[in-house]
Short mmCIF file of C-alpha atoms in Angstrom, two decimals:
data_model
loop_
_atom_site.label_atom_id
_atom_site.label_comp_id
_atom_site.label_asym_id
_atom_site.label_seq_id
_atom_site.Cartn_x
_atom_site.Cartn_y
_atom_site.Cartn_z
CA MET T 18 56.36 3.94 129.35
CA SER T 19 52.65 5.38 131.29
CA ASN T 20 50.75 2.32 132.58
CA PRO T 21 48.28 1.54 130.16
CA GLN T 22 45.16 1.92 133.12
CA SER T 23 46.37 4.86 133.88
CA PRO T 24 43.58 8.09 133.93
CA PRO T 25 44.36 10.19 130.59
CA ARG T 26 46.95 13.00 129.97
CA VAL T 27 45.91 17.10 128.78
CA LEU T 28 48.72 17.90 127.25
CA GLY T 29 50.45 14.25 127.08
CA ARG T 30 53.58 14.54 125.01
CA GLY T 31 52.52 11.09 123.99
CA SER T 32 54.79 8.26 122.68
CA TRP T 33 58.40 8.83 121.21
CA ALA T 34 57.52 7.50 117.62
CA GLU T 35 54.76 9.39 117.00
CA ALA T 36 56.63 12.70 118.63
CA SER T 37 59.07 12.55 116.17
CA ARG T 38 56.97 11.67 114.03
CA ILE T 39 54.66 15.33 114.23
CA ALA T 40 57.79 16.96 114.76
CA GLU T 41 58.08 16.22 111.57
CA VAL T 42 54.65 17.02 110.59
CA LEU T 43 55.07 20.33 112.26
CA ARG T 44 57.77 21.05 110.26
CA LYS T 45 56.79 21.67 107.25
CA GLU T 46 53.43 22.97 107.93
CA THR T 47 55.63 26.03 109.83
CA ILE T 48 57.35 26.56 106.41
CA GLY T 49 53.76 26.96 104.90
CA GLY T 50 52.22 28.45 107.58
CA ALA T 51 54.84 31.72 106.37
CA LEU T 52 54.40 31.46 102.90
CA LEU T 53 50.01 30.92 104.12
CA LEU T 54 50.97 34.70 105.41
CA ILE T 55 53.51 36.05 102.51
CA GLY T 56 50.72 35.18 100.17
CA ALA T 57 48.25 36.90 102.45
CA ALA T 58 50.31 39.76 102.54
CA VAL T 59 50.80 39.89 99.10
CA ALA T 60 47.07 40.03 98.40
CA LEU T 61 45.23 41.76 100.55
CA ILE T 62 48.28 45.06 99.99
CA TRP T 63 47.29 43.92 95.78
CA ALA T 64 44.06 44.94 96.89
CA ASN T 65 44.38 47.44 98.25
CA SER T 66 46.92 49.38 96.08
CA PRO T 67 45.92 51.46 92.76
CA TRP T 68 46.58 48.31 90.82
CA ALA T 69 44.13 46.36 92.61
CA HIS T 70 42.19 45.78 89.40
CA ARG T 71 44.53 43.74 87.70
CA TYR T 72 44.18 41.30 91.19
CA GLU T 73 40.61 41.30 90.80
CA ALA T 74 41.10 40.31 86.55
CA MET T 75 42.74 37.74 88.12
CA THR T 76 41.63 36.54 90.07
CA ALA T 77 38.42 36.40 87.77
CA LEU T 78 40.37 34.56 85.09
CA THR T 79 38.76 31.78 83.54
CA ILE T 80 40.46 28.77 82.41
CA GLY T 81 39.54 24.72 82.05
CA PRO T 82 37.18 23.25 79.38
CA HIS T 83 33.82 24.06 78.96
CA SER T 84 32.67 20.55 78.26
CA LEU T 85 32.81 19.28 81.18
CA HIS T 86 31.42 22.53 83.60
CA LEU T 87 35.15 23.42 85.04
CA ASP T 88 35.39 26.54 83.17
CA LEU T 89 36.46 27.64 86.56
CA SER T 90 37.96 31.60 87.04
CA LEU T 91 41.36 30.53 88.87
CA ALA T 92 39.95 31.65 92.46
CA THR T 93 37.85 29.33 92.01
CA TRP T 94 40.13 26.50 90.94
CA ALA T 95 42.15 27.68 94.40
CA ALA T 96 38.99 26.72 96.24
CA ASP T 97 37.88 23.66 95.00
CA GLY T 98 41.31 22.54 92.80
CA LEU T 99 43.60 23.25 95.12
CA LEU T 100 41.70 22.98 98.55
CA ALA T 101 41.34 19.70 98.42
CA ILE T 102 44.97 18.65 97.90
CA PHE T 103 44.95 19.91 101.43
CA PHE T 104 41.93 18.57 102.70
CA PHE T 105 43.71 14.88 100.68
CA VAL T 106 47.07 15.46 103.44
CA ALA T 107 44.17 16.66 106.68
CA GLY T 108 42.23 13.04 105.40
CA LEU T 109 45.89 10.94 105.34
CA GLU T 110 46.40 12.36 108.49
CA LEU T 111 43.60 11.67 110.05
CA LYS T 112 43.40 8.69 109.46
CA ARG T 113 46.90 7.37 110.59
CA GLU T 114 45.97 8.71 113.55
CA PHE T 115 43.15 6.78 113.85
CA VAL T 116 44.29 3.53 112.45
CA ALA T 117 47.72 3.20 114.16
CA GLY T 118 48.65 6.52 115.91
CA ASP T 119 48.11 7.15 119.89
CA LEU T 120 44.80 7.59 118.87
CA ARG T 121 43.80 4.89 118.53
CA ASP T 122 43.74 4.38 122.06
CA PRO T 123 39.64 5.95 122.92
CA ARG T 124 41.56 7.11 125.94
CA ARG T 125 43.83 9.00 124.67
CA ALA T 126 41.84 10.21 121.76
CA ALA T 127 38.87 11.73 123.80
CA VAL T 128 40.35 14.61 125.19
CA PRO T 129 41.67 16.34 121.47
CA VAL T 130 38.76 15.20 120.02
CA ALA T 131 36.39 17.15 122.84
CA ALA T 132 38.41 19.88 122.31
CA ALA T 133 37.85 19.96 118.68
CA ILE T 134 34.03 19.58 118.76
CA GLY T 135 33.64 22.12 121.87
CA GLY T 136 35.41 24.09 119.74
CA VAL T 137 33.50 23.88 117.05
CA LEU T 138 29.89 24.09 118.93
CA VAL T 139 30.71 27.73 121.42
CA PRO T 140 31.72 30.48 118.15
CA ALA T 141 28.89 28.80 115.78
CA LEU T 142 25.92 29.26 119.18
CA LEU T 143 28.19 32.51 119.37
CA TYR T 144 27.46 33.14 115.95
CA VAL T 145 24.20 32.72 115.94
CA VAL T 146 23.29 34.74 118.79
CA VAL T 147 25.16 37.67 117.07
CA ASN T 148 23.45 36.96 113.76
CA SER T 149 19.73 35.13 115.02
CA GLY T 150 18.14 38.31 112.72
CA GLY T 151 19.99 38.30 109.56
CA ALA T 152 22.85 36.33 107.93
CA LEU T 153 23.00 32.39 109.84
CA LYS T 154 24.75 30.83 106.76
CA GLY T 155 27.69 31.93 107.87
CA TRP T 156 27.73 30.40 111.44
CA ALA T 157 30.54 27.28 109.88
CA VAL T 158 32.97 30.61 109.63
CA PRO T 159 34.29 30.41 113.07
CA THR T 160 34.60 27.46 114.08
CA ALA T 161 37.84 25.98 111.91
CA THR T 162 41.35 26.13 112.92
CA ASP T 163 44.19 26.56 110.61
CA ILE T 164 47.24 24.64 111.98
CA ALA T 165 49.87 26.47 109.69
CA PHE T 166 48.73 30.04 110.27
CA ALA T 167 49.19 28.91 114.14
CA LEU T 168 52.72 26.66 113.64
CA ALA T 169 53.66 30.39 111.49
CA VAL T 170 52.84 32.49 115.18
CA LEU T 171 54.04 29.52 117.11
CA ALA T 172 57.57 29.87 115.49
CA VAL T 173 57.69 33.00 116.41
CA ILE T 174 57.01 32.99 119.16
CA GLY T 175 60.07 30.57 120.52
CA ARG T 176 61.65 27.22 119.64
CA HIS T 177 61.01 25.88 123.04
CA LEU T 178 57.68 25.49 122.66
CA PRO T 179 57.16 21.64 124.60
CA THR T 180 56.14 18.31 122.75
CA ALA T 181 53.00 18.03 124.82
CA LEU T 182 51.44 21.69 123.13
CA ARG T 183 51.87 20.89 119.73
CA THR T 184 50.81 17.19 119.84
CA PHE T 185 47.97 19.16 121.70
CA LEU T 186 47.58 21.39 119.17
CA LEU T 187 47.97 19.29 116.17
CA THR T 188 45.53 16.59 117.44
CA LEU T 189 42.82 18.96 117.86
CA ALA T 190 43.25 20.85 114.62
CA VAL T 191 43.03 16.89 112.81
CA VAL T 192 39.93 16.46 114.32
CA ASP T 193 38.89 19.74 113.70
CA ASP T 194 39.44 19.25 109.72
CA LEU T 195 37.22 16.77 110.33
CA LEU T 196 34.34 18.22 111.45
CA ALA T 197 35.10 20.92 109.34
CA ILE T 198 34.61 18.66 105.97
CA VAL T 199 31.54 17.24 107.50
CA ILE T 200 29.95 21.13 107.62
CA ILE T 201 30.76 21.08 104.21
CA ALA T 202 29.42 18.95 102.98
CA VAL T 203 26.75 18.82 104.83
CA PHE T 204 25.39 21.83 105.64
CA TYR T 205 27.33 24.21 102.17
CA THR T 206 26.32 21.24 99.11
CA ALA T 207 23.19 23.76 98.15
CA HIS T 208 22.46 20.94 95.36
CA LEU T 209 22.36 17.44 94.84
CA SER T 210 22.78 15.63 91.56
CA LEU T 211 22.72 12.28 92.29
CA LEU T 212 23.82 11.33 88.87
CA PRO T 213 27.55 12.40 89.15
CA LEU T 214 27.70 11.54 92.42
CA LEU T 215 26.96 7.41 91.72
CA ALA T 216 29.28 7.84 89.15
CA ALA T 217 32.21 8.88 91.04
CA ALA T 218 32.14 5.93 92.96
CA VAL T 219 33.57 3.87 89.87
CA PRO T 220 36.71 6.44 89.73
CA LEU T 221 37.28 6.16 93.81
CA GLY T 222 36.17 2.41 93.56
CA LEU T 223 39.03 1.60 91.22
CA PHE T 224 41.63 3.69 93.11
CA ALA T 225 40.78 2.25 96.13
CA LEU T 226 41.52 -1.56 94.65
CA LEU T 227 44.96 -0.12 93.21
CA VAL T 228 46.20 1.20 96.94
CA GLN T 229 44.74 -1.31 98.75
CA ARG T 230 47.33 -3.79 96.16
CA ARG T 231 49.51 -0.98 97.46
CA VAL T 232 50.36 0.23 93.67
CA ARG T 233 52.08 3.39 93.68
CA SER T 234 52.15 4.08 90.21
CA TRP T 235 51.19 7.89 89.20
CA TRP T 236 49.63 7.46 85.78
CA LEU T 237 47.25 4.51 87.27
CA LEU T 238 46.68 6.97 90.16
CA LEU T 239 46.47 10.72 89.20
CA PRO T 240 44.20 10.22 86.39
CA LEU T 241 41.07 8.27 89.00
CA ALA T 242 41.66 10.91 91.65
CA PHE T 243 40.89 13.73 88.79
CA ALA T 244 38.07 11.91 87.94
CA THR T 245 37.03 11.34 91.11
CA TRP T 246 37.33 15.04 91.81
CA ALA T 247 35.20 16.52 88.80
CA LEU T 248 32.40 14.24 89.27
CA VAL T 249 32.31 15.24 92.79
CA HIS T 250 32.12 19.16 91.57
CA ALA T 251 29.29 17.87 89.46
CA SER T 252 27.98 16.50 92.02
CA GLY T 253 27.33 19.71 93.67
CA VAL T 254 29.41 17.83 96.39
CA HIS T 255 32.48 20.91 97.30
CA ALA T 256 35.41 18.93 95.15
CA THR T 257 37.55 19.37 98.28
CA VAL T 258 35.23 16.59 100.19
CA ALA T 259 37.25 14.16 97.19
CA GLY T 260 40.31 14.68 98.63
CA VAL T 261 39.36 13.28 102.18
CA LEU T 262 37.15 10.44 100.21
CA LEU T 263 40.77 9.08 98.62
CA ALA T 264 42.46 9.45 102.00
CA PHE T 265 40.61 7.62 103.36
CA ALA T 266 40.94 4.09 100.92
CA VAL T 267 44.26 4.67 102.06
CA PRO T 268 45.63 2.12 103.92
CA VAL T 269 47.23 2.84 106.48
CA LEU T 270 49.16 0.58 108.07
CA ARG T 271 51.53 -1.69 105.34
CA SER T 272 51.02 -5.64 104.35
CA ARG T 273 51.78 -8.07 105.72
CA GLY T 274 55.44 -10.10 105.00
CA THR T 275 56.78 -6.45 104.27
CA GLY T 276 59.44 -5.41 104.97
CA PRO T 277 60.47 -1.94 106.94
CA GLY T 278 59.44 1.36 105.22
CA LEU T 279 56.80 3.51 104.85
CA GLY T 280 52.75 2.74 104.96
CA LEU T 281 51.46 3.65 101.92
CA ALA T 282 49.99 6.54 103.88
CA GLU T 283 52.38 8.04 105.17
CA HIS T 284 54.31 7.27 101.52
CA PHE T 285 51.49 9.62 100.02
CA GLU T 286 51.37 11.89 103.37
CA HIS T 287 54.67 13.07 102.39
CA ARG T 288 54.95 13.00 98.68
CA PHE T 289 51.63 15.73 99.13
CA ARG T 290 52.29 17.99 102.33
CA PRO T 291 55.69 20.12 100.15
CA ILE T 292 52.69 20.58 97.72
CA SER T 293 49.73 20.67 99.81
CA ALA T 294 51.15 23.43 102.66
CA GLY T 295 54.22 24.93 100.17
CA VAL T 296 51.74 25.14 96.85
CA ALA T 297 48.30 24.77 97.53
CA VAL T 298 47.26 27.11 100.87
CA PRO T 299 49.55 29.83 99.71
CA VAL T 300 48.30 29.95 96.44
CA PHE T 301 44.33 30.32 97.94
CA ALA T 302 45.05 32.68 100.23
CA LEU T 303 46.74 34.50 97.56
CA MET T 304 43.53 33.58 95.44
CA SER T 305 41.43 34.80 98.56
CA ALA T 306 42.63 36.69 101.21
CA GLY T 307 42.78 39.81 98.51
CA VAL T 308 39.69 42.41 99.92
CA ALA T 309 39.00 46.19 99.63
CA ILE T 310 38.98 47.71 103.03
CA GLY T 311 38.44 51.03 102.38
CA GLY T 312 40.41 52.91 104.09
CA LEU T 313 40.01 53.58 108.58
CA ASP T 314 36.00 54.45 107.56
CA GLY T 315 35.58 50.78 105.82
CA LEU T 316 37.02 48.83 108.23
CA ALA T 317 35.33 50.73 110.95
CA GLN T 318 32.26 49.94 108.82
CA ALA T 319 33.15 46.46 108.23
CA LEU T 320 34.15 45.34 111.42
CA THR T 321 30.63 46.33 113.36
CA ASP T 322 28.70 44.84 110.26
CA PRO T 323 27.05 41.89 112.66
CA ILE T 324 28.70 38.98 109.94
CA ALA T 325 32.12 40.28 111.23
CA VAL T 326 31.52 41.33 115.12
CA GLY T 327 29.13 37.18 114.92
CA ILE T 328 32.92 36.00 113.37
CA MET T 329 35.41 37.70 115.42
CA LEU T 330 33.42 37.16 119.24
CA GLY T 331 32.99 33.50 117.56
CA LEU T 332 37.06 33.02 116.95
CA VAL T 333 38.53 35.55 120.01
CA VAL T 334 36.04 34.69 122.95
CA GLY T 335 34.32 31.00 121.31
CA LYS T 336 36.66 28.81 120.39
CA PRO T 337 38.87 29.17 124.17
CA ILE T 338 35.79 28.72 125.44
CA GLY T 339 34.55 25.97 123.67
CA ILE T 340 38.10 24.63 123.95
CA LEU T 341 38.76 25.01 127.61
CA LEU T 342 35.56 23.79 129.20
CA ALA T 343 34.78 20.71 126.97
CA THR T 344 39.28 20.19 127.99
CA TRP T 345 38.35 20.73 131.68
CA LEU T 346 34.44 18.89 131.09
CA VAL T 347 37.08 15.69 129.61
CA ALA T 348 39.86 16.05 132.82
CA ARG T 349 36.85 15.94 135.32
CA PHE T 350 34.49 13.22 134.63
CA THR T 351 38.36 10.93 133.52
CA ARG T 352 39.71 12.60 136.28
CA ALA T 353 42.37 13.15 133.50
CA ARG T 354 45.73 15.34 134.81
CA LEU T 355 47.88 17.61 132.96
CA ASP T 356 51.60 16.27 132.59
CA SER T 357 54.12 17.27 134.48
CA GLY T 358 55.41 20.89 134.42
CA LEU T 359 52.38 22.11 132.78
CA ALA T 360 48.77 24.55 133.95
CA TRP T 361 46.59 25.24 132.77
CA ILE T 362 47.73 28.77 132.19
CA ASP T 363 48.94 26.45 129.16
CA VAL T 364 45.55 24.43 127.84
CA THR T 365 44.35 29.05 128.01
CA GLY T 366 47.56 29.40 125.27
CA LEU T 367 46.59 26.67 123.13
CA ALA T 368 43.15 27.57 123.24
CA VAL T 369 43.26 30.96 122.83
CA LEU T 370 45.82 30.03 120.00
CA ALA T 371 43.03 27.82 117.65
CA GLY T 372 40.99 30.72 117.99
CA ILE T 373 43.53 31.56 114.06
CA GLY T 374 41.04 31.53 111.17
CA PHE T 375 42.43 31.62 107.92
CA THR T 376 41.93 28.60 105.49
CA VAL T 377 38.82 26.68 105.98
CA SER T 378 36.96 30.05 107.03
CA LEU T 379 37.61 32.40 104.20
CA LEU T 380 36.29 28.08 102.42
CA ILE T 381 33.01 28.69 104.44
CA GLY T 382 32.82 32.32 103.77
CA GLU T 383 32.91 31.45 99.96
CA LEU T 384 30.13 29.10 100.24
CA ALA T 385 28.02 30.54 102.62
CA PHE T 386 27.80 34.14 100.71
CA GLY T 387 29.59 33.57 97.44
CA ILE T 388 32.86 34.47 96.17
CA ASP T 389 32.96 38.49 96.09
CA SER T 390 29.71 39.17 97.37
CA ASP T 391 29.74 42.35 99.72
CA ALA T 392 29.33 39.52 103.05
CA ASP T 393 31.86 37.81 101.86
CA ASP T 394 34.27 41.13 101.78
CA ARG T 395 33.61 41.19 105.24
CA VAL T 396 33.63 37.42 106.25
CA LYS T 397 37.56 38.08 104.57
CA ILE T 398 38.19 41.13 107.06
CA ALA T 399 36.61 39.42 110.09
CA VAL T 400 38.61 36.81 109.61
CA LEU T 401 41.27 38.37 109.06
CA ALA T 402 41.17 40.87 112.05
CA GLY T 403 40.44 37.45 114.70
CA SER T 404 42.80 35.91 113.29
CA LEU T 405 45.71 38.79 113.97
CA ILE T 406 43.86 40.03 118.14
CA ALA T 407 44.14 35.29 118.80
CA ALA T 408 47.68 35.06 117.39
CA ALA T 409 48.28 38.45 119.34
CA LEU T 410 46.68 36.80 122.53
CA ALA T 411 47.90 33.64 122.02
CA MET T 412 51.68 35.21 122.71
CA ILE T 413 51.54 37.36 125.24
CA ILE T 414 49.92 34.29 127.14
CA LEU T 415 52.66 31.38 125.90
CA ARG T 416 55.86 34.17 125.95
CA ALA T 417 54.40 34.53 129.80
CA ARG T 418 55.53 30.84 129.91
CA ASN T 419 58.58 31.35 127.99
CA ARG T 420 61.02 29.89 131.08
CA VAL T 421 59.00 26.63 132.17
CA TYR T 422 59.16 25.46 128.38
CA ARG T 423 62.95 26.18 128.79
CA GLN T 424 63.27 23.43 131.02
CA ILE T 425 60.75 21.22 129.98
CA TYR T 426 62.16 21.28 126.07
CA GLU T 427 65.79 20.69 127.91
CA ALA T 428 64.14 17.48 129.34
CA GLU T 429 62.78 15.72 127.10
CA ARG T 430 66.00 15.79 125.20
CA VAL T 431 68.22 13.74 127.88
CA ASP T 432 69.53 10.93 127.08
CA ARG T 433 72.04 9.00 129.36
CA ASP T 434 71.97 6.02 128.24
CA HIS T 435 72.23 7.09 124.39
CA ASP T 436 69.92 4.94 122.85
CA ASP T 437 68.31 8.29 120.48
CA VAL T 438 64.84 8.16 122.69
CA PRO T 439 65.09 10.46 125.47
CA ASP T 440 64.88 9.35 128.65
CA VAL T 441 61.95 11.08 129.25
CA TYR T 442 59.84 8.47 126.91
CA GLN T 443 60.75 5.70 128.56
CA LYS T 444 59.06 6.00 131.59
#
């Protein structure tokens, strides 16, 4: 094993336990990414078909109790409700990484955290420069990385990508999600009602008390979680923030004296990740990605709008520059070095891949400009176009290194002593 005092590694593969867990997570997210792409494609085709009015009627259909101010459209339920599940899982993953994962070591965390911060700041700056005299509200749209979409692209590229690349992408995306949550809570709260927000502390506190006592009974926890979500929604803070607060209340480590098995956070993650990846995110894509393009003329007009130009520049140029620059600076000042067999072109490929922004980018676009507004339509077109360009460029860069990746992949599976732990993790 590596010396704990040795310099941190850029694209290090981490420990075997963490690599095994991340491999399982990525398998589920890859399937979710394929479903997300299907949902987005269906929405886009439907919204540009002769039956587009039916798509609009479906997303605008209002359901829910009016007395609780929850008579929301299906599109809003998808954005505020289903994505709360997505952020709940993201919160569990984030807490686990920093409490029990490899990122609990600040030296290991430095590289992906810096990369995520750089990948938020530079795209936002580029957007602001392009829109300095106009729609500044959309500055955060190009700052988010869609891990499910990115992993779907990785699945197309090939099965032999080294563990270090997948781990770096996931940990960067986890921190990216945290930054997105903070941005949504701080910058996209139009009005704040203190009474519902304070009232939300009651069910949240009860939820925290039960999970700290390792209670798993759904009939106790789900009503408290829903009450927390509903009160946060009523407060004016975006309801997805409730998912993160609930996740942060869940303990990661098992209580003392208990036998082997999953901690409660990992137990919930196993239960809810398939729902998040397989239902919540694809349905959100179906409800949000549909935009009428208006033929080639409409597409050209939309893509030359400053909002769209700022978003595409942020995703395709800003994300790679921010991630690469931050990663290089950390490596320069901490003397971090690349893992064996990898090169800076691999960091470049991942940085370009991180320019795939979809789920959270669409959500922020809706919060910034309003659902179904003209500006929101331009956001959707720009996010789709920018993400596709980033995906294509990343595929070109990473596929050019496929022979190297295959060699590393095969070396990572050598187990001469047959102890079910590859030899590279025992050095």
